[in-house]
Coordinates of C-alpha atoms in Angstrom, one line a residue:
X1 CA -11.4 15.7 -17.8
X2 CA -14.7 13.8 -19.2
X3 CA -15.5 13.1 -15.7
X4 CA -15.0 12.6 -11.8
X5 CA -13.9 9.0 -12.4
X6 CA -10.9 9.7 -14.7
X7 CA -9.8 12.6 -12.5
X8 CA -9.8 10.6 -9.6
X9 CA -7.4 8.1 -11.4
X10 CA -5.1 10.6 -12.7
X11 CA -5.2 12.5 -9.3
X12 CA -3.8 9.3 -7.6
X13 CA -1.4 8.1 -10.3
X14 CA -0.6 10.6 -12.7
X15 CA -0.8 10.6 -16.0
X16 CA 1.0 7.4 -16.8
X17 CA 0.3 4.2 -14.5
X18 CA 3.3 1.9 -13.4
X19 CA 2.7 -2.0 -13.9
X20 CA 2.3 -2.1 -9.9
X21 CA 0.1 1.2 -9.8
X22 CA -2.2 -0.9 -12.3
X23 CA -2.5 -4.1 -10.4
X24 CA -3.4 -2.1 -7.1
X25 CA -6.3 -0.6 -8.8
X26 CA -8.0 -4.4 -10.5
X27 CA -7.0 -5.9 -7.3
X28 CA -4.6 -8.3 -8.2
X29 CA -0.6 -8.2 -7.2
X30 CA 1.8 -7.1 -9.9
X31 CA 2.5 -10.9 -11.0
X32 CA -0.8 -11.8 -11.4
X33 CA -1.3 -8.6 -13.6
X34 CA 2.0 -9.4 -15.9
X35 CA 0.1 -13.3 -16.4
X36 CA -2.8 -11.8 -17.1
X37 CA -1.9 -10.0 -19.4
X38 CA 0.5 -12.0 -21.4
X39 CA -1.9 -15.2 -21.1
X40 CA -4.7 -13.6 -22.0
X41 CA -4.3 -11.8 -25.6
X42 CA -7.2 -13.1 -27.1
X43 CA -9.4 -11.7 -23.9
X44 CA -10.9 -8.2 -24.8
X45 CA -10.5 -6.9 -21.7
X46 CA -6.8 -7.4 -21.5
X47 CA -5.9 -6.7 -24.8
X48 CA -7.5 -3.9 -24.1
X49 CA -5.0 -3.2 -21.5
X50 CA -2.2 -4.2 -23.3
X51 CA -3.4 -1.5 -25.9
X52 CA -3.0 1.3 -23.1
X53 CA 1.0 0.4 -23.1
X54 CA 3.9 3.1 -23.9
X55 CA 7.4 2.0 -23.0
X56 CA 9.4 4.8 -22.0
X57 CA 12.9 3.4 -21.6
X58 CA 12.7 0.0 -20.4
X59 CA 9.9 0.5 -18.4
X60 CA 6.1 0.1 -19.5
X61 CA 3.5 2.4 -18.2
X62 CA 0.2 3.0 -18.9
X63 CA -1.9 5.3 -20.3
X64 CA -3.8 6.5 -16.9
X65 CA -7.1 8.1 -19.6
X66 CA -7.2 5.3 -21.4
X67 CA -7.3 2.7 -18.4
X68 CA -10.3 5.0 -17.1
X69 CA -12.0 4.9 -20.2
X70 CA -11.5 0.7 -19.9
X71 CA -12.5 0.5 -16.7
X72 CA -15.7 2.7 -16.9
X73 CA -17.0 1.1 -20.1
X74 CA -20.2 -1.4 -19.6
X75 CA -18.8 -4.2 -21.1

């Protein structure tokens, strides 16, 4: 792991982050998060998000590295 930070996240959710899983960690309920980030495409930091995605069946999941890499970026 690059650092404390990412093995934290993965720690708590594994490798791959649910929808839900992602919204309790920005703060925001799981609708909010699926607005968010279907409004806002054109936002870095969402797009950003979106980028994170891997469908595995029906469901989406994200990419718990790659969120942590987001996240502890100085935007």
């Amino acid at each position: 792991m690059k650092n404390r930070f990412e093995a934290a996240l993965v720690e708590k959710f594994g490798l791959l982050m649910s929808p839900a899983q992602l919204a309790e960690l920005l703060g925001k309920s799981p609708e909010a998060l699926r607005v968010h980030l279907a409004r806002y495409k054109n936002d870095n930091f969402y797009r950003s998000l979106n980028g994170t995605s891997v469908k595995v069946g029906r469901r989406v999941y994200y990419r718990t590295l790659e969120v942590a890499e987001i996240l502890a970026c100085p935007a």
